[in-house]
Short mmCIF file of C-alpha atoms in Angstrom, two decimals:
data_model
loop_
_atom_site.label_atom_id
_atom_site.label_comp_id
_atom_site.label_asym_id
_atom_site.label_seq_id
_atom_site.Cartn_x
_atom_site.Cartn_y
_atom_site.Cartn_z
CA MET P 1 -12.86 1.72 19.47
CA LYS P 2 -11.37 3.73 22.24
CA ASP P 3 -10.29 7.40 22.24
CA LYS P 4 -8.72 7.87 18.87
CA LYS P 5 -7.10 11.14 19.99
CA ALA P 6 -5.00 9.22 22.49
CA LEU P 7 -4.38 6.64 19.78
CA THR P 8 -2.67 9.16 17.43
CA SER P 9 1.11 9.12 18.04
CA PRO P 10 3.11 12.35 18.41
CA CYS P 11 4.80 11.66 15.08
CA GLY P 12 1.47 11.50 13.29
CA ILE P 13 0.79 7.82 13.08
CA ASP P 14 -2.82 6.52 13.35
CA CYS P 15 -2.38 3.77 15.98
CA PHE P 16 -6.16 3.03 15.72
CA ASN P 17 -5.65 1.98 12.11
CA CYS P 18 -2.48 -0.15 12.75
CA GLU P 19 -2.85 -3.84 12.17
CA ILE P 20 -1.14 -4.59 15.49
CA HIS P 21 -3.38 -2.35 17.62
CA GLU P 22 -5.17 -4.63 20.15
CA ASP P 23 -8.54 -3.77 18.62
CA ASN P 24 -7.48 -4.65 15.09
CA LEU P 25 -4.98 -7.52 15.56
CA THR P 26 -6.19 -10.81 14.14
CA LYS P 27 -4.92 -14.26 14.96
CA GLU P 28 -3.78 -14.61 11.41
CA VAL P 29 -1.66 -11.44 11.46
CA ALA P 30 -0.27 -12.30 14.94
CA ALA P 31 0.79 -15.68 13.59
CA VAL P 32 2.45 -14.15 10.56
CA LEU P 33 4.45 -11.64 12.66
CA HIS P 34 5.34 -14.43 15.17
CA GLY P 35 6.66 -16.46 12.33
CA LYS P 36 8.43 -13.60 10.55
CA TYR P 37 10.05 -11.84 13.54
CA GLY P 38 9.80 -14.45 16.33
CA TRP P 39 7.70 -12.06 18.53
CA PRO P 40 5.93 -13.92 21.33
CA ILE P 41 2.26 -14.08 20.41
CA GLU P 42 1.06 -12.51 23.65
CA GLU P 43 3.32 -9.46 23.26
CA ILE P 44 2.16 -8.49 19.79
CA ALA P 45 -1.11 -6.67 20.59
CA CYS P 46 -0.29 -2.96 21.10
CA LYS P 47 -2.34 -0.43 23.05
CA GLY P 48 -0.95 2.44 20.97
CA CYS P 49 2.20 4.54 21.13
CA ARG P 50 1.21 6.87 23.94
CA ARG P 51 -0.24 4.17 26.08
CA GLN P 52 2.70 1.88 25.71
CA ASP P 53 5.10 4.80 26.29
CA GLY P 54 6.69 4.11 22.92
CA LYS P 55 7.67 0.59 23.88
CA HIS P 56 6.69 -2.57 22.04
CA ILE P 57 8.28 -5.89 21.28
CA HIS P 58 9.75 -4.40 18.07
CA LEU P 59 11.04 -1.34 19.96
CA PRO P 60 11.84 -2.55 23.43
CA GLN P 61 14.10 0.41 24.32
CA GLY P 62 11.30 2.85 23.58
CA CYS P 63 10.97 5.51 20.96
CA ALA P 64 13.41 8.42 20.58
CA THR P 65 10.74 10.50 18.93
CA LEU P 66 8.23 9.99 21.78
CA ASP P 67 11.00 10.71 24.35
CA CYS P 68 11.87 13.96 22.54
CA VAL P 69 8.27 15.13 22.36
CA LYS P 70 7.88 14.46 26.08
CA ALA P 71 10.98 16.29 27.01
CA LYS P 72 9.88 19.29 24.96
CA GLY P 73 6.42 19.14 26.37
CA VAL P 74 4.61 19.26 23.06
CA GLN P 75 1.69 17.18 21.95
CA PHE P 76 2.77 16.51 18.36
CA CYS P 77 6.08 16.94 16.49
CA SER P 78 4.41 19.62 14.40
CA ASP P 79 4.22 21.80 17.57
CA CYS P 80 7.97 21.79 17.91
CA ASN P 81 10.29 24.62 16.65
CA ASP P 82 12.57 22.05 15.01
CA PHE P 83 9.73 20.48 12.97
CA PRO P 84 10.42 18.63 10.67
CA CYS P 85 13.65 17.20 12.09
CA SER P 86 15.54 14.09 10.93
CA TYR P 87 13.57 11.74 13.10
CA LEU P 88 10.67 12.36 10.66
CA ALA P 89 12.69 12.15 7.43
CA PRO P 90 11.21 9.80 4.79
CA VAL P 91 12.95 6.67 3.77
CA ALA P 92 12.33 4.09 1.08
CA ASP P 93 13.56 1.26 3.36
CA LEU P 94 10.58 -0.72 4.60
CA ALA P 95 8.29 1.66 2.76
CA ALA P 96 5.82 -1.08 1.81
CA ILE P 97 5.39 -2.46 5.28
CA ARG P 98 5.89 0.40 7.71
CA PRO P 99 4.04 3.76 7.74
CA GLN P 100 7.02 6.12 8.36
CA ASN P 101 6.52 8.05 5.14
CA LEU P 102 3.08 9.16 6.30
CA LYS P 103 4.25 11.08 9.38
CA VAL P 104 4.85 14.58 8.09
CA TYR P 105 1.92 14.51 5.69
CA ASN P 106 -0.36 13.35 8.51
CA LEU P 107 1.00 15.99 10.94
CA CYS P 108 0.41 18.74 8.32
CA ARG P 109 -3.15 17.48 7.73
CA ILE P 110 -3.85 17.32 11.50
CA LYS P 111 -2.70 20.93 11.87
CA LYS P 112 -4.81 21.96 9.01
CA VAL P 113 -8.18 20.22 9.61
CA GLY P 114 -7.90 19.50 13.34
CA LEU P 115 -7.31 16.14 15.04
CA GLU P 116 -10.91 15.19 15.28
CA ARG P 117 -11.80 15.73 11.66
CA TRP P 118 -8.53 14.12 10.52
CA ILE P 119 -9.43 11.00 12.50
CA GLU P 120 -12.93 10.78 11.19
CA GLU P 121 -12.39 11.76 7.55
CA GLU P 122 -8.82 11.39 6.49
CA ALA P 123 -6.56 9.06 8.43
CA GLY P 124 -7.86 5.82 7.03
CA LEU P 125 -7.94 7.05 3.49
CA THR P 126 -4.53 8.51 3.59
CA ARG P 127 -3.22 5.24 4.95
CA LYS P 128 -5.04 3.20 2.28
CA ARG P 129 -3.77 5.41 -0.46
CA TYR P 130 -0.23 5.08 0.91
CA PHE P 131 -0.12 1.25 1.09
CA THR P 132 -2.42 0.27 -1.81
CA GLY P 133 -2.67 3.34 -4.08
CA LYS P 134 -0.93 3.63 -7.38
CA PHE P 135 1.50 6.56 -7.62
CA VAL P 136 0.88 8.72 -10.75
CA MET P 137 3.72 11.05 -11.59
CA GLY P 138 2.64 14.72 -11.22
CA LYS P 139 -0.69 13.82 -9.69
CA GLY P 140 0.26 11.61 -6.80
CA GLN P 141 -3.10 10.33 -5.73
CA GLY P 142 -5.08 13.37 -6.65
CA ASP P 143 -8.22 13.20 -8.76
CA MET Y 1 4.04 35.06 -3.22
CA LYS Y 2 7.00 35.52 -5.47
CA THR Y 3 10.34 34.85 -3.73
CA LYS Y 4 13.46 36.76 -4.63
CA ASP Y 5 15.55 33.50 -4.10
CA ASP Y 6 16.69 31.62 -7.07
CA ILE Y 7 14.30 28.76 -7.24
CA THR Y 8 15.00 27.72 -10.86
CA MET Y 9 16.15 24.31 -9.83
CA VAL Y 10 13.62 23.62 -7.15
CA ALA Y 11 10.29 22.24 -8.28
CA PRO Y 12 7.05 23.62 -6.74
CA CYS Y 13 6.46 20.26 -5.07
CA GLY Y 14 9.73 20.42 -3.16
CA LEU Y 15 12.06 18.30 -5.34
CA LEU Y 16 15.58 19.53 -5.95
CA CYS Y 17 15.93 19.27 -9.73
CA SER Y 18 19.76 19.98 -9.57
CA ASP Y 19 20.09 16.69 -7.50
CA CYS Y 20 17.99 14.62 -9.76
CA GLY Y 21 19.60 11.90 -11.83
CA VAL Y 22 17.63 12.82 -14.94
CA HIS Y 23 19.19 16.29 -14.72
CA LYS Y 24 22.73 15.14 -13.56
CA VAL Y 25 23.07 12.57 -16.37
CA LYS Y 26 24.01 15.37 -18.73
CA ASP Y 27 27.39 15.56 -16.93
CA ASP Y 28 27.50 12.00 -15.56
CA PRO Y 29 26.95 9.25 -18.11
CA SER Y 30 27.36 6.63 -15.34
CA LEU Y 31 23.80 7.43 -14.31
CA ARG Y 32 22.33 6.35 -17.66
CA GLU Y 33 21.97 2.62 -16.88
CA VAL Y 34 20.18 3.10 -13.59
CA LEU Y 35 17.83 5.68 -15.01
CA ILE Y 36 16.84 3.39 -17.92
CA LYS Y 37 16.22 0.63 -15.47
CA LYS Y 38 14.41 2.62 -12.77
CA VAL Y 39 12.32 5.15 -14.69
CA ASN Y 40 12.51 3.95 -18.27
CA TRP Y 41 14.52 6.94 -19.30
CA LYS Y 42 14.68 7.54 -23.00
CA GLY Y 43 18.09 9.30 -23.21
CA VAL Y 44 17.20 12.97 -22.86
CA PRO Y 45 18.51 14.84 -19.86
CA CYS Y 46 16.00 17.20 -18.05
CA PRO Y 47 16.88 20.83 -17.50
CA GLY Y 48 14.57 21.05 -14.51
CA CYS Y 49 10.86 21.26 -13.78
CA ARG Y 50 10.44 25.02 -13.94
CA THR Y 51 12.61 25.36 -17.08
CA ILE Y 52 10.43 23.00 -18.97
CA LYS Y 53 7.31 24.38 -17.38
CA GLY Y 54 6.21 21.08 -15.95
CA LYS Y 55 6.26 19.23 -19.23
CA SER Y 56 8.13 16.26 -18.03
CA GLN Y 57 9.19 13.58 -20.41
CA PHE Y 58 7.65 11.05 -18.11
CA ILE Y 59 4.21 12.55 -18.16
CA SER Y 60 1.98 12.74 -21.30
CA ASP Y 61 0.54 16.13 -20.23
CA THR Y 62 1.89 18.99 -18.17
CA CYS Y 63 2.49 17.96 -14.52
CA ALA Y 64 -0.78 18.43 -12.61
CA THR Y 65 1.02 19.75 -9.65
CA TYR Y 66 3.02 22.24 -11.65
CA ALA Y 67 -0.12 23.39 -13.49
CA CYS Y 68 -1.94 23.82 -10.21
CA VAL Y 69 0.84 25.84 -8.48
CA THR Y 70 1.34 28.15 -11.47
CA GLU Y 71 -2.36 28.72 -11.98
CA ARG Y 72 -2.66 29.81 -8.37
CA GLU Y 73 0.43 31.85 -8.73
CA TYR Y 74 2.41 30.33 -5.99
CA ASP Y 75 6.06 29.36 -6.01
CA PHE Y 76 5.59 26.25 -3.88
CA CYS Y 77 2.78 24.03 -2.77
CA TYR Y 78 3.17 24.95 0.85
CA GLU Y 79 1.87 28.40 0.12
CA CYS Y 80 -1.51 26.93 -0.81
CA PRO Y 81 -4.41 26.88 1.70
CA GLU Y 82 -4.95 23.19 0.67
CA PHE Y 83 -1.39 22.15 1.40
CA PRO Y 84 -0.75 19.25 1.59
CA CYS Y 85 -3.44 17.97 -0.85
CA ALA Y 86 -3.86 14.49 -2.25
CA MET Y 87 -1.38 15.15 -5.02
CA LEU Y 88 1.28 15.06 -2.29
CA ASN Y 89 -0.08 12.02 -0.48
CA PRO Y 90 2.81 9.74 0.16
CA ALA Y 91 2.72 6.35 -1.52
CA ALA Y 92 4.67 3.07 -1.04
CA ASP Y 93 4.17 2.42 -4.79
CA ARG Y 94 7.57 2.95 -6.48
CA ALA Y 95 8.98 4.26 -3.32
CA GLY Y 96 12.40 2.79 -4.02
CA ASP Y 97 12.67 4.27 -7.54
CA LEU Y 98 11.06 7.77 -7.31
CA PRO Y 99 11.36 10.57 -4.81
CA HIS Y 100 7.69 11.43 -4.21
CA ASN Y 101 7.72 10.66 -0.48
CA ILE Y 102 10.39 13.36 -0.01
CA LYS Y 103 8.14 16.15 -1.21
CA VAL Y 104 6.14 17.14 1.90
CA PHE Y 105 9.17 16.82 4.17
CA ASN Y 106 11.20 19.11 1.85
CA LEU Y 107 8.32 21.64 1.58
CA CYS Y 108 8.02 21.79 5.34
CA CYS Y 109 11.78 22.34 5.66
CA ILE Y 110 11.71 25.23 3.12
CA LYS Y 111 8.69 26.69 4.77
CA GLU Y 112 9.95 26.40 8.34
CA GLN Y 113 13.72 26.90 7.96
CA GLY Y 114 14.02 28.79 4.61
CA LEU Y 115 15.32 27.86 1.21
CA ALA Y 116 18.97 28.48 1.86
CA ALA Y 117 19.10 26.23 4.97
CA TRP Y 118 17.12 23.49 3.17
CA LEU Y 119 19.44 23.64 0.12
CA GLN Y 120 22.34 22.80 2.39
CA LYS Y 121 20.46 19.65 3.70
CA ALA Y 122 18.52 18.58 0.54
CA PRO Y 123 21.11 16.16 -0.93
CA GLY Y 124 21.52 14.48 2.37
CA ILE Y 125 17.77 14.14 2.79
CA LYS Y 126 17.57 12.39 -0.59
CA GLN Y 127 20.58 10.19 0.04
CA ARG Y 128 19.12 8.98 3.41
CA TYR Y 129 15.80 8.46 1.65
CA PHE Y 130 17.10 6.08 -1.00
CA SER Y 131 20.15 4.55 0.89
CA GLY Y 132 19.35 4.79 4.53
CA LYS Y 133 18.01 2.09 6.81
CA MET Y 134 14.92 2.87 8.78
CA ALA Y 135 15.64 3.01 12.56
CA LEU Y 136 12.31 2.86 14.29
CA GLY Y 137 11.67 6.03 16.17
CA LYS Y 138 14.77 7.76 14.79
CA GLY Y 139 14.27 7.85 11.06
CA PRO Y 140 16.69 6.91 8.39
CA GLN Y 141 20.30 6.28 9.12
CA LEU Y 142 23.20 5.81 6.80
CA VAL Y 143 25.22 2.67 7.53
#
């Protein structure tokens, strides 16, 4: 796996754990996405948000959040005076298949424990909890 | 830290009780049906998390998050050195029925922008969460 620091997007998404990242993409997943969205097979593998400059077959015009971060000269949204703005607002729509609701939580954790430790110890677990964990009222996914 | 602001209707985890269906149903019977369907509501309106001291009708014991915050003598989770902990980990599970994925965003808004500014925005945040469409890179949009 390549430099995971460069593979963490400004909005707090762990590209290195994403199923369409070039190191993770399987033929099966590519076939499913091709069938579901019509994306050309050869354009599905992604190098990660920062390396693709926010552009991918599912976001050909580029990403407003990445453009904003670049314009402001910050590394992560959490470094911005307007954090957390509406670009990072949570939404139930597509919650089961897209990671948007992880952004602010991840950014807070990165700020707290540092990017390196978050990459090694937390990013994968947080994502797993998000997509496959059971939500318990009052406890979330705490012990 | 004990704030002088009136936080009676704001839960320690960042949910706005006064905008919750289980609270509003006392004045708006039209909410009854959806509450029964979505959260198996038994017909008793909730006066708000802090008023009932975290003893939610949906939880068999006191809310673990409420108990944790009050034991540590904070008003809100964001005051805690462990914020955001696993109890606030977002979850796709029940994302369309319950507001748990709003908590960390709300808490960050309260922390960074102040309670008064957040109170103005909070109903909109919740509305976009449940009714908005996810626009990649831009967050939820009402259509």
